[in-house]
Coordinates of C-alpha atoms in Angstrom, one line a residue:
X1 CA 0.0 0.0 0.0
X2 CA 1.7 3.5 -1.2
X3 CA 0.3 6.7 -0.7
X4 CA 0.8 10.1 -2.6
X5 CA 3.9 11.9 -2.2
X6 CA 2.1 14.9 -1.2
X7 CA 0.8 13.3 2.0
X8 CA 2.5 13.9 5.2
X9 CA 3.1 10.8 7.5
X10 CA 3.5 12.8 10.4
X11 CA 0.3 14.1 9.2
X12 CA -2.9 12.9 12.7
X13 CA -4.9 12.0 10.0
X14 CA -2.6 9.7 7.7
X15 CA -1.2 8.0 11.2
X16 CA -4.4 7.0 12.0
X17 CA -5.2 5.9 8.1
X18 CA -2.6 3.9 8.1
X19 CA -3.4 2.1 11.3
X20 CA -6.6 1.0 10.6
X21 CA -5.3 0.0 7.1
X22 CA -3.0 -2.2 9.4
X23 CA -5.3 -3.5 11.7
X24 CA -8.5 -4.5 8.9
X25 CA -5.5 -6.6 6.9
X26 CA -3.8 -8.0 10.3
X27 CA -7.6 -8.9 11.7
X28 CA -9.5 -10.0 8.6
X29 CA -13.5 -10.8 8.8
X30 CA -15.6 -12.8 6.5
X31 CA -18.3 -10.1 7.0
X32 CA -16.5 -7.2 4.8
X33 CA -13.3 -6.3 3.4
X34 CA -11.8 -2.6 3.3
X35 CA -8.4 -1.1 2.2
X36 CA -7.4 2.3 0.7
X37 CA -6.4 3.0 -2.7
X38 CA -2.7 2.9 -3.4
X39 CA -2.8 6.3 -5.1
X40 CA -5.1 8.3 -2.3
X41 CA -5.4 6.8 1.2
X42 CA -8.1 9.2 2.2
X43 CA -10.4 6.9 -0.5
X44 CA -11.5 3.2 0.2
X45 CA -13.2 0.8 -1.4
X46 CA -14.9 -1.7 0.8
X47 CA -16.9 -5.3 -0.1
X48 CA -19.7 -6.1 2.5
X49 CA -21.9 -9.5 2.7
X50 CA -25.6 -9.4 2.7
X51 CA -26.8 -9.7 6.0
X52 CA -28.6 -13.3 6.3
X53 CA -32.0 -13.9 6.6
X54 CA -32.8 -11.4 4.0
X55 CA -33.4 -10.4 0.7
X56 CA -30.3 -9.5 0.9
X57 CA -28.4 -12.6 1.9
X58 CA -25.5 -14.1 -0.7
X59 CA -25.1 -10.3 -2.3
X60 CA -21.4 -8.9 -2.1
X61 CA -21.8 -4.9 -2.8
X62 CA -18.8 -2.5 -3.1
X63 CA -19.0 0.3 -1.5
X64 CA -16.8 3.9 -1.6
X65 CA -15.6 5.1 1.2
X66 CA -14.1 9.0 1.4
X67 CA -12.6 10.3 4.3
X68 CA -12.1 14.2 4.8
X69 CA -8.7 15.7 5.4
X70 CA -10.0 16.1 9.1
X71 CA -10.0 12.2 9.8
X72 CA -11.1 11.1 12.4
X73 CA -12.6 14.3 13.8
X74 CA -14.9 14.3 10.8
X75 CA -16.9 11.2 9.8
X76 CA -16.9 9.8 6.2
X77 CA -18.7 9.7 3.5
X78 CA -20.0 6.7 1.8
X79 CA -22.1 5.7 -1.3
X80 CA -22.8 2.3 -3.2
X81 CA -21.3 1.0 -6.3
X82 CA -23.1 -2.0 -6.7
X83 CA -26.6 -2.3 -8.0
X84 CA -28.9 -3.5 -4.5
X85 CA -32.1 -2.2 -4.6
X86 CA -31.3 -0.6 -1.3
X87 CA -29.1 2.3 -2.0
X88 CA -29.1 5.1 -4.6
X89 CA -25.5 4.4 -6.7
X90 CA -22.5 7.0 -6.3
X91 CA -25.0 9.4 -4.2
X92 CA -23.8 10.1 -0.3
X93 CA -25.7 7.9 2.1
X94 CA -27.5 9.2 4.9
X95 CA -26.9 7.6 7.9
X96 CA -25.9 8.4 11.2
X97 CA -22.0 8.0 10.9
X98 CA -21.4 9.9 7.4
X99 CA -20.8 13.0 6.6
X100 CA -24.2 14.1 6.9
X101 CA -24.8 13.7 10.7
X102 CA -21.4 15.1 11.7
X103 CA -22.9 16.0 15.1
X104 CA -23.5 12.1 16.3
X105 CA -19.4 11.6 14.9
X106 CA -17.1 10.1 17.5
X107 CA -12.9 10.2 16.9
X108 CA -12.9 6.7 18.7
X109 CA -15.1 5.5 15.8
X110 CA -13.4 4.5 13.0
X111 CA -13.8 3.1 9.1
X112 CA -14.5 -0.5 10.3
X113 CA -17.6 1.0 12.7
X114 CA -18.9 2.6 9.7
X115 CA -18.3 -0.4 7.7
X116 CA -20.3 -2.5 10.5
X117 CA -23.2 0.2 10.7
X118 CA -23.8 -0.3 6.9
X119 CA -24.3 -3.6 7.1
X120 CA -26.7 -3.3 10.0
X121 CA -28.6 -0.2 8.0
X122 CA -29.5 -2.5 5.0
X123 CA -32.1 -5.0 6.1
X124 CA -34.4 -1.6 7.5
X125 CA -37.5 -1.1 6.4
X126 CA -40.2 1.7 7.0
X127 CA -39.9 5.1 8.5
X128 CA -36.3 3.2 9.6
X129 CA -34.9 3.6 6.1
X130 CA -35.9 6.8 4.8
X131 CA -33.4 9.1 4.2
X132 CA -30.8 10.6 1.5
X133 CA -29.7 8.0 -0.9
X134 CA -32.3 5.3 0.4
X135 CA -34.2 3.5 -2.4
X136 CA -37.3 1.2 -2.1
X137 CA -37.1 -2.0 -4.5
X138 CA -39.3 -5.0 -4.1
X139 CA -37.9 -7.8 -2.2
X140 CA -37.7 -9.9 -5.1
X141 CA -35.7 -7.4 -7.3
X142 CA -33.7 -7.5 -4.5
X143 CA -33.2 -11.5 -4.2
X144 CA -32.1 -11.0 -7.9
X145 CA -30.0 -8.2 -7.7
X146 CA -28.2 -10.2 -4.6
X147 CA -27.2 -13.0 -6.8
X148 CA -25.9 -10.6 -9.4
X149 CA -24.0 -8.7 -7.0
X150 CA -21.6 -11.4 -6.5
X151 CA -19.4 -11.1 -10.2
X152 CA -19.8 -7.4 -10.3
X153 CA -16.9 -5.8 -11.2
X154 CA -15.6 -2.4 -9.7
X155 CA -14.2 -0.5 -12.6
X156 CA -11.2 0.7 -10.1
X157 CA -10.5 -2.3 -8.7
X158 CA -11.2 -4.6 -11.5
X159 CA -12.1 -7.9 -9.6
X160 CA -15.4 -9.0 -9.3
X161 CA -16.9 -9.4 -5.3
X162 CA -16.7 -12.5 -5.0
X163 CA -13.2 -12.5 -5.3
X164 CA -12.9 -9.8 -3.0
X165 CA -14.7 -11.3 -0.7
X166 CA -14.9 -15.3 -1.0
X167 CA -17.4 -16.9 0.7
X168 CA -16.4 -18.6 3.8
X169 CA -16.2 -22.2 4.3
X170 CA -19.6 -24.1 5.0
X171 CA -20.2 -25.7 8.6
X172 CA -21.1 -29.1 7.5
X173 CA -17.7 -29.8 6.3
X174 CA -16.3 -29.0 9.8
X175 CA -18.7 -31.6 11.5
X176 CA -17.6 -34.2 9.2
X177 CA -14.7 -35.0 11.0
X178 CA -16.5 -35.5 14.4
X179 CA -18.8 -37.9 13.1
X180 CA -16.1 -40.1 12.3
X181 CA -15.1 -40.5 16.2
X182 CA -14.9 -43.3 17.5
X183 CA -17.3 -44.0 20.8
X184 CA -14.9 -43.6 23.2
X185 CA -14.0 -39.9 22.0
X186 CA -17.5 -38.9 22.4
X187 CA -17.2 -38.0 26.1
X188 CA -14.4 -35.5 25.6
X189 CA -16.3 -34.2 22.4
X190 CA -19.2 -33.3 24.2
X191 CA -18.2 -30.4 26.3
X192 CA -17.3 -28.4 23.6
X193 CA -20.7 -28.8 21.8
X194 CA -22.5 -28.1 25.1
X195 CA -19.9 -24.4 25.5
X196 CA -21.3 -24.2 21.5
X197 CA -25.0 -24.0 22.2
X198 CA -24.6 -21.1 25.5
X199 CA -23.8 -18.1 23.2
X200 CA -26.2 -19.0 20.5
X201 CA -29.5 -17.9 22.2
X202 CA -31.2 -17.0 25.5
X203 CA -30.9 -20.6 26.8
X204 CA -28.0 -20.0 29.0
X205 CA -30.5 -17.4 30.4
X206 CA -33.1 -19.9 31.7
X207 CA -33.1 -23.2 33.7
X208 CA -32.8 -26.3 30.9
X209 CA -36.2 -27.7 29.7
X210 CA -37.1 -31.3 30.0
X211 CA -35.9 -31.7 26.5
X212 CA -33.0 -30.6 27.1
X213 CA -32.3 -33.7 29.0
X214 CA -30.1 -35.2 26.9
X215 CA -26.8 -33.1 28.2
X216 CA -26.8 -34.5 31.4
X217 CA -25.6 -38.0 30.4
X218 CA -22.3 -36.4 29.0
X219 CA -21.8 -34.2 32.0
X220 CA -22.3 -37.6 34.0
X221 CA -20.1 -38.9 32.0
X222 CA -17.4 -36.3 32.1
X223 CA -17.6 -36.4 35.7
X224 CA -17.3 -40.2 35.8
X225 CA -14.1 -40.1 33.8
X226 CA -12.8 -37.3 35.9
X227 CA -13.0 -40.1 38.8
X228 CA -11.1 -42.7 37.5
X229 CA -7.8 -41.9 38.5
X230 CA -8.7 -42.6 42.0
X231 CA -9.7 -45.7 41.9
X232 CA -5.7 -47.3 42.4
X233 CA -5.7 -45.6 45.7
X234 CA -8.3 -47.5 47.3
X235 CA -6.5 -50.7 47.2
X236 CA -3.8 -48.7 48.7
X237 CA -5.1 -48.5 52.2
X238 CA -6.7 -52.2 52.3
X239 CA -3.4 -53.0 51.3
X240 CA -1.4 -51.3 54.4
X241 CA -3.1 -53.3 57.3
X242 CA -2.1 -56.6 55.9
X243 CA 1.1 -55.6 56.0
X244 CA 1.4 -54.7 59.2
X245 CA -0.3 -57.7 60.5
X246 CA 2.7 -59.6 58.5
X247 CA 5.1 -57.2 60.2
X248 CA 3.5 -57.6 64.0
X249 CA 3.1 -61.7 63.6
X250 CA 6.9 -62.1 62.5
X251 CA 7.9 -60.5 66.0
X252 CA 5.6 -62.4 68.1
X253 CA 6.5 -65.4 66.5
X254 CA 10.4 -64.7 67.1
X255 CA 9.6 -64.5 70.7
X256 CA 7.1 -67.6 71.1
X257 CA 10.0 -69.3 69.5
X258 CA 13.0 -68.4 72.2
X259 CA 9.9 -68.6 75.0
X260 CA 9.9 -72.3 74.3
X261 CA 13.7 -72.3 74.0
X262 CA 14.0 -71.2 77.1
X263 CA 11.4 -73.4 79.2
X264 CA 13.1 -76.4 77.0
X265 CA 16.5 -75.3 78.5
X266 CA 15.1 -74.9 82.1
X267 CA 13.9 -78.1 82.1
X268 CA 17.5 -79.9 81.0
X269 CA 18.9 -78.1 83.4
X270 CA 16.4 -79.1 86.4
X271 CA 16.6 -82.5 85.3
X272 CA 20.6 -82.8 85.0
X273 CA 21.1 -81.5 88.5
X274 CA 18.1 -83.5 89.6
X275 CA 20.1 -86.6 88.5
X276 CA 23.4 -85.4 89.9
X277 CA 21.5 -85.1 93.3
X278 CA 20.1 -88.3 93.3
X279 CA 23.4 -89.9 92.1
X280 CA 21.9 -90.9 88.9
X281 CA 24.3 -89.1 86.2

């Protein structure tokens, strides 16, 4: 990425350019992609995905982004290249972040808030999406607009959207792989899909449902396994007292031993001198 010789990088505005140019490329999304144009950093061009679940899901639009020399004390301004049914083309949007609210601006906001607030600004409808620049096309012109929008070409750029902006890879082939577990790695697989279904929705927020039964078994499970490692120890103990019944009857046997040594020994004595005495021996 170069920028015009008559641009001063000491220059606020060009730092700060150049940072977010750095941090969009070093922190990609599959949502959008943004950079400036090598000949004028103060223009972008930016590629945002349809938001799902509506007319406008699949469609890839390019989108113009100009930034005043006052960047970012002054917001942008942005208008649409790509034929949506949503959006006037190469006219100034509206919103609340461009150049035509410059009141509601931030500094801390920056090209990838603007690019975010776009996205969200499409699906409105109603009093919601009146304004400069807003257009009102069926929703099926839009469905067909959505899949065009996808090989249009940017005259600047000159590569359509969809090699802009690729679309990401699809879920299914991801759960593929954990299909093919074997049994045994299903308890260790099944925390993680439990963690997977908390963010999703407000289910986290309430106690589980009777159908929602069937995640206690792996908890159980998980918990079980968890135990195992403790089981060696409890031969351990039943172990000790044995041996120190071995350890106590080995003494007491020693001395049982020389106890009848010595009564054995008394007793040849008593009856030597016994014999002596009565002239026996």
């Amino acid at each position: 990425m170069a920028t015009r010789s008559t641009h001063n990088k000491n220059n606020s505005a060009v730092k700060r350019i150049l940072q977010e140019a750095r941090e969009l490329a070093n922190d990609p999304s599959t949502d959008y992609v943004a950079a400036p144009l090598e000949e004028d950093i103060f223009e972008w061009h930016c590629t945002i995905r349809g938001s799902p679940d509506t007319e406008f899901e699949g469609g890839l639009y390019h989108v113009r982004i100009l930034l005043p020399g006052e960047y970012p004390f002054r917001p942008p301004s942005i208008m649409m290249l790509t034929p949506n049914g949503r959006f006037e083309l190469n006219t100034k949007i509206c919103i609340s972040f461009t150049n035509y609210h410059e009141e509601l601006w931030q500094p801390a906001w920056g090209i990838r808030t603007a690019i975010i607030g776009l996205q969200g600004f499409f699906p409105l409808k109603g009093k919601d999406a009146v304004g400069v620049g807003a257009i009102e096309y069926p929703v099926s012109e839009r469905k067909r607009l959505a899949a065009l929008s996808r090989n249009w070409t940017c005259p600047h750029c000159q590569q359509p959207n969809i090699e802009l902006l690729p679309d990401p890879p699809a879920a299914s082939s991801d759960a593929a792989p954990a299909q093919a577990q074997p049994p045994e790695a299903a308890v260790s697989s099944a925390p993680p899909a439990i963690v997977a279904h908390v963010p999703s929705g407000p289910v986290a927020a309430h106690p589980p449902t009777p159908g929602e039964g069937r995640h206690v078994p792996a908890e159980l499970a998980a918990m079980t396994a968890s135990m195992t490692p403790f089981a060696p120890q409890a031969v351990v103990p039943q172990r000790q007292p044995q041996q120190q019944q071995q350890a106590v009857r080995q003494p007491q046997t020693n001395v049982l031993a020389m106890f009848d040594f010595a009564i054995a020994t008394t007793l040849m004595l008593l009856a030597y001198f016994l014999g002596k005495k009565l002239g026996v021996l």
